[in-house]
Coordinates of C-alpha atoms and ligand atoms in Angstrom, one line a residue:
X1 CA 18.2 16.7 23.5
X2 CA 17.7 18.1 27.0
X3 CA 14.2 16.9 27.5
X4 CA 13.9 15.7 31.1
X5 CA 14.3 12.0 31.4
X6 CA 10.7 11.0 31.9
X7 CA 9.9 7.4 32.4
X8 CA 7.8 5.6 29.7
X9 CA 4.1 5.9 30.5
X10 CA 3.8 2.1 30.8
X11 CA 7.1 0.4 31.3
X12 CA 7.1 -2.5 28.8
X13 CA 7.4 -5.2 31.4
X14 CA 4.2 -4.1 33.1
X15 CA 2.1 -4.2 29.9
X16 CA -0.7 -6.8 30.5
X17 CA -0.6 -9.6 28.0
X18 CA -4.1 -8.8 26.9
X19 CA -3.6 -8.9 23.2
X20 CA -2.5 -12.6 23.2
X21 CA -3.7 -14.2 19.9
X22 CA -4.5 -10.9 18.1
X23 CA -2.9 -10.1 14.8
X24 CA -2.0 -6.4 14.2
X25 CA -0.7 -4.4 11.3
X26 CA 1.3 -1.3 12.1
X27 CA 2.4 1.2 9.4
X28 CA 5.4 3.4 9.9
X29 CA 6.9 0.7 12.1
X30 CA 10.5 1.6 11.0
X31 CA 10.6 4.7 13.2
X32 CA 9.2 6.9 15.9
X33 CA 5.6 6.3 17.0
X34 CA 5.1 3.3 14.7
X35 CA 8.1 1.6 16.0
X36 CA 7.1 2.1 19.6
X37 CA 3.5 1.0 18.7
X38 CA 4.8 -2.3 17.3
X39 CA 6.9 -2.9 20.4
X40 CA 4.1 -2.2 22.8
X41 CA 1.6 -4.4 20.9
X42 CA 4.1 -7.2 20.7
X43 CA 4.9 -6.9 24.4
X44 CA 1.1 -7.2 25.1
X45 CA 1.1 -10.5 23.2
X46 CA -0.1 -9.5 19.7
X47 CA 1.5 -10.9 16.5
X48 CA 2.6 -7.8 14.7
X49 CA 3.1 -7.0 11.0
X50 CA 5.8 -4.4 10.8
X51 CA 5.1 -2.3 7.7
X52 CA 7.2 0.5 6.1
X53 CA 9.7 1.0 3.2
X54 CA 13.0 0.7 5.1
X55 CA 13.0 -3.1 5.6
X56 CA 16.5 -3.1 7.2
X57 CA 15.0 -1.1 10.1
X58 CA 12.0 -3.5 10.3
X59 CA 14.3 -6.5 10.4
X60 CA 16.2 -4.9 13.3
X61 CA 12.9 -4.3 15.2
X62 CA 11.8 -7.8 14.4
X63 CA 14.9 -9.1 16.1
X64 CA 14.3 -6.9 19.1
X65 CA 10.8 -8.3 19.4
X66 CA 12.0 -11.9 19.0
X67 CA 14.5 -11.3 21.8
X68 CA 11.6 -11.1 24.3
X69 CA 9.8 -14.0 22.6
X70 CA 7.4 -11.7 20.8
X71 CA 6.1 -12.5 17.3
X72 CA 6.7 -10.0 14.4
X73 CA 7.0 -10.0 10.7
X74 CA 8.7 -7.3 8.7
X75 CA 6.8 -6.4 5.5
X76 CA 7.8 -3.8 2.9
X77 CA 5.0 -1.4 2.0
X78 CA 4.6 1.9 0.2
X79 CA 1.3 3.2 1.6
X80 CA 0.9 5.5 -1.4
X81 CA 0.6 2.5 -3.7
X82 CA -2.6 0.5 -3.7
X83 CA -1.0 -2.7 -5.1
X84 CA 1.8 -2.6 -2.5
X85 CA -0.8 -2.1 0.3
X86 CA -2.9 -5.1 -0.9
X87 CA 0.2 -7.4 -1.2
X88 CA 1.5 -6.3 2.3
X89 CA -1.9 -6.9 4.0
X90 CA -2.3 -10.2 2.2
X91 CA 1.2 -11.3 3.3
X92 CA 0.4 -10.3 6.9
X93 CA -2.8 -12.3 7.0
X94 CA -1.3 -15.3 5.4
X95 CA 1.5 -15.4 8.0
X96 CA -0.2 -14.1 11.1
X97 CA -3.9 -14.9 10.6
X98 CA -6.9 -12.5 10.3
X99 CA -6.1 -9.0 11.4
X100 CA -7.9 -7.6 14.5
X101 CA -5.9 -4.4 14.9
X102 CA -4.6 -1.8 12.6
X103 CA -2.5 1.2 13.7
X104 CA -1.8 3.7 10.9
X105 CA 1.4 5.6 11.8
X106 CA 3.0 6.3 8.4
X107 CA 3.2 10.0 7.8
X108 CA 5.4 12.7 6.5
X109 CA 5.6 16.5 6.5
X110 CA 7.0 19.3 4.3
X111 CA 7.9 22.6 5.8
X112 CA 7.5 25.5 3.4
X113 CA 5.6 28.7 3.1
X114 CA 2.4 28.4 1.0
X115 CA 4.0 30.6 -1.7
X116 CA 7.0 28.2 -2.0
X117 CA 5.1 24.9 -2.1
X118 CA 5.0 23.0 -5.4
X119 CA 2.6 20.4 -6.7
X120 CA 5.0 17.6 -5.8
X121 CA 5.0 18.7 -2.1
X122 CA 1.2 18.7 -2.1
X123 CA 1.1 15.2 -3.7
X124 CA 3.7 13.6 -1.5
X125 CA 2.1 14.8 1.8
X126 CA -1.5 14.1 0.7
X127 CA -0.6 10.8 -0.9
X128 CA 1.2 9.5 2.2
X129 CA -0.9 11.0 5.0
X130 CA -4.4 10.9 3.5
X131 CA -4.4 8.4 0.6
X132 CA -2.0 6.1 2.4
X133 CA -4.0 6.0 5.6
X134 CA -7.2 5.5 3.6
X135 CA -5.8 2.7 1.4
X136 CA -4.5 0.7 4.4
X137 CA -7.6 1.2 6.4
X138 CA -9.8 0.3 3.5
X139 CA -7.9 -2.9 2.7
X140 CA -7.8 -4.0 6.4
X141 CA -11.4 -2.8 7.0
X142 CA -12.7 -4.9 4.0
X143 CA -11.0 -8.0 5.4
X144 CA -12.2 -7.3 9.0
X145 CA -15.8 -7.1 7.6
X146 CA -15.3 -10.4 5.7
X147 CA -13.9 -12.2 8.7
X148 CA -16.9 -11.0 10.8
X149 CA -14.9 -10.7 14.1
X150 CA -14.8 -6.9 14.4
X151 CA -11.6 -4.9 14.8
X152 CA -9.9 -1.9 16.2
X153 CA -8.4 0.7 13.9
X154 CA -6.3 3.6 15.2
X155 CA -5.2 6.5 12.9
X156 CA -2.5 8.8 14.0
X157 CA -3.7 12.4 13.3
X158 CA -2.1 15.4 15.0
X159 CA -3.1 18.4 17.1
X160 CA -2.5 20.2 13.7
X161 CA -5.7 18.8 12.4
X162 CA -7.2 21.7 14.3
X163 CA -4.4 24.2 15.2
X164 CA -2.4 25.7 12.3
X165 CA 1.3 26.6 12.2
X166 CA 3.1 28.5 9.5
X167 CA 5.1 26.4 7.0
X168 CA 3.0 23.4 7.7
X169 CA -0.2 24.1 5.7
X170 CA -0.4 20.9 3.7
X171 CA 0.4 18.8 6.8
X172 CA -2.3 20.5 8.8
X173 CA -4.8 19.9 5.9
X174 CA -3.8 16.3 5.6
X175 CA -4.3 15.6 9.3
X176 CA -7.8 17.3 9.3
X177 CA -8.6 14.9 6.5
X178 CA -7.4 11.9 8.7
X179 CA -9.8 13.0 11.5
X180 CA -12.8 13.2 9.1
X181 CA -11.7 9.8 7.6
X182 CA -11.7 8.3 11.1
X183 CA -15.2 9.6 11.8
X184 CA -16.6 8.5 8.4
X185 CA -15.1 5.0 8.8
X186 CA -16.4 4.7 12.4
X187 CA -19.8 5.6 11.1
X188 CA -19.9 3.1 8.3
X189 CA -18.2 0.2 10.1
X190 CA -19.9 0.4 13.5
X191 CA -22.4 -2.3 12.2
X192 CA -19.5 -4.7 11.7
X193 CA -18.2 -4.1 15.2
X194 CA -15.1 -2.3 13.8
X195 CA -14.1 0.7 16.0
X196 CA -12.1 3.5 14.4
X197 CA -10.5 6.1 16.5
X198 CA -7.6 8.6 16.1
X199 CA -4.9 9.9 18.4
X200 CA -3.9 13.5 17.9
X201 CA -0.4 13.9 19.3
X202 CA 1.3 17.2 20.1
X203 CA 5.1 17.5 19.8
X204 CA 6.8 14.1 20.2
X205 CA 10.6 13.5 19.7
X206 CA 11.0 11.3 16.6
X207 CA 12.9 11.4 13.3
X208 CA 10.2 13.9 12.1
X209 CA 10.9 16.5 14.8
X210 CA 14.5 15.7 16.0
X211 CA 16.3 18.2 13.8
X212 CA 14.2 21.1 14.9
X213 CA 14.1 20.2 18.6
X214 CA 17.8 19.4 18.6
X215 CA 18.6 23.0 17.5
X216 CA 19.1 26.0 19.8
X217 CA 15.8 27.4 18.6
X218 CA 14.1 24.0 19.2
X219 CA 15.4 23.9 22.8
X220 CA 14.0 27.4 23.4
X221 CA 10.7 26.2 21.8
X222 CA 10.6 23.2 24.3
X223 CA 11.3 25.5 27.2
X224 CA 8.2 27.5 26.2
X225 CA 5.9 24.6 26.0
X226 CA 3.3 24.3 28.8
X227 CA 5.3 21.8 30.9
X228 CA 8.7 22.6 29.4
X229 CA 9.1 19.3 27.6
X230 CA 8.1 17.4 24.5
X231 CA 6.8 13.9 24.4
X232 CA 8.6 10.6 23.8
X233 CA 7.0 7.8 21.7
X234 CA 6.4 5.9 25.0
X235 CA 4.0 8.6 26.1
X236 CA 1.5 7.2 23.6
X237 CA 1.5 3.8 25.3
X238 CA -1.5 4.4 27.5
X239 CA -3.9 5.8 25.0
X240 CA -2.7 3.3 22.4
X241 CA -3.5 0.3 24.7
X242 CA -6.8 1.9 25.6
X243 CA -7.8 2.1 21.9
X244 CA -6.7 -1.4 20.8
X245 CA -8.0 -3.3 23.9
X246 CA -11.4 -4.2 25.4
X247 CA -11.0 -1.1 27.6
X248 CA -12.3 1.0 24.7
X249 CA -15.4 -1.1 24.0
X250 CA -17.7 2.1 24.0
X251 CA -15.4 4.4 22.1
X252 CA -15.6 4.9 18.3
X253 CA -15.2 7.9 16.0
X254 CA -13.2 9.7 18.7
X255 CA -10.1 11.7 18.5
X256 CA -8.0 11.6 21.6
X257 CA -5.6 14.6 22.1
X258 CA -2.2 13.5 23.5
X259 CA -0.3 16.8 23.9
X260 CA 0.6 17.3 27.6
X261 CA -1.5 20.5 27.4
X262 CA 0.7 22.0 24.6
X263 CA -2.3 23.4 22.7
X264 CA -3.6 25.2 25.8
X265 CA -1.2 27.9 24.8
X266 CA 0.3 29.0 21.4
X267 CA 2.4 26.3 19.9
Ligands
NAP1 N1 6.4 13.4 16.1 C1 5.4 14.3 16.3 O1 5.6 15.3 17.0 C2 4.1 14.0 15.7 C3 3.0 14.8 16.2 C4 1.7 14.5 15.7 C5 1.5 13.5 14.8 N2 2.6 12.8 14.3 C6 2.3 11.7 13.4 O2 2.7 10.5 13.9 C7 2.9 9.6 12.8 C8 4.3 9.0 13.0 O3 5.3 10.0 12.8 P1 6.7 10.0 13.6 O4 6.8 11.3 14.4 O5 6.9 8.7 14.3 O6 7.7 10.2 12.4 P2 8.8 9.3 11.8 O7 9.7 8.8 12.9 O8 9.4 10.1 10.7 O9 8.1 8.0 11.2 C9 7.3 8.1 10.0 C10 7.1 6.7 9.5 O10 6.3 6.8 8.3 C11 6.8 5.8 7.4 N3 6.4 6.2 6.0 C12 6.6 7.4 5.5 N4 6.2 7.4 4.2 C13 5.8 6.1 4.0 C14 5.3 5.4 2.8 N5 5.1 6.0 1.6 N6 5.0 4.1 2.9 C15 5.2 3.5 4.1 N7 5.6 4.0 5.2 C16 5.9 5.4 5.1 C17 8.3 5.9 7.6 O11 8.9 4.6 7.2 P3 9.8 4.4 5.9 O12 10.5 5.7 5.7 O13 10.7 3.3 6.3 O14 8.8 4.0 4.9 C18 8.4 6.0 9.1 O15 8.3 4.7 9.7 C19 2.9 10.5 11.5 O16 1.6 10.3 10.9 C20 3.0 11.9 12.0 O17 2.3 12.8 11.2 C21 3.8 13.0 14.8

């Protein structure tokens, strides 16, 4: 990658320890934005449940967090499976205590023209991005309501909840659903002091996008973006910390765009 070497938005050592004592559940923690989210929350003092299917990657991350005396627990979950979600959230609360923070990062995309897409493509993207986000938020939300101590839920949507790109129709549809899910949950759960917000990232360099942006065409694509670069997972640190901390006490049902101005021009 030839993305300029931009510093992380908040260097980990400067993160305030303002999540001390909080328990957090992070899906998609084996990679990309979820992995970074887990690291940032742990650096800020939270006890973090690291949830995804690739447990070997979660174990590695757990070791990294333990190395700075953070607390983390790897948990296998398939977000498309309600029983798996229930067991994972139960295991997290048993080990870490009542959850106060949920960050839903698990997500996939399929790149095909609409005419080429099959039912299995539709099901896998919708089941992961929409049903998966919903199952986890519902399970954690129910528990937050029972515990009576409020909570902060952050769903990772995308700028493609609004913009559309060819080959990504189901992904765009799924992210639009995540935005409406966020707003609906914020509306119903405000009375329980549970805040539900979404982050809508533009292009960020992760496993999901690496192949494209590593190619010659991808490099030309980066050069054409508004500021000639794509994001790194660390670029989400600031908005993430805003939405999981007291700093966001008057924010719920919001979708915060995090795209370096990419959508100000054609993607
Ligand atoms: N990168 C971008 O440019 C960008 C832009 C906008 C929005 N987003 C969104 O950001 C979120 C994170 O994506 P990323 O870029 O970090 O991609 P990534 O590196 O591919 O990470 C995706 C994560 O989702 C997990 N996952 C997928 N299916 C799952 C399932 N059935 N059960 C549990 N976990 C599952 C994966 O873990 P396992 O495979 O180990 O289960 C992995 O940890 C996604 O919702 C994506 O749509 C990304």
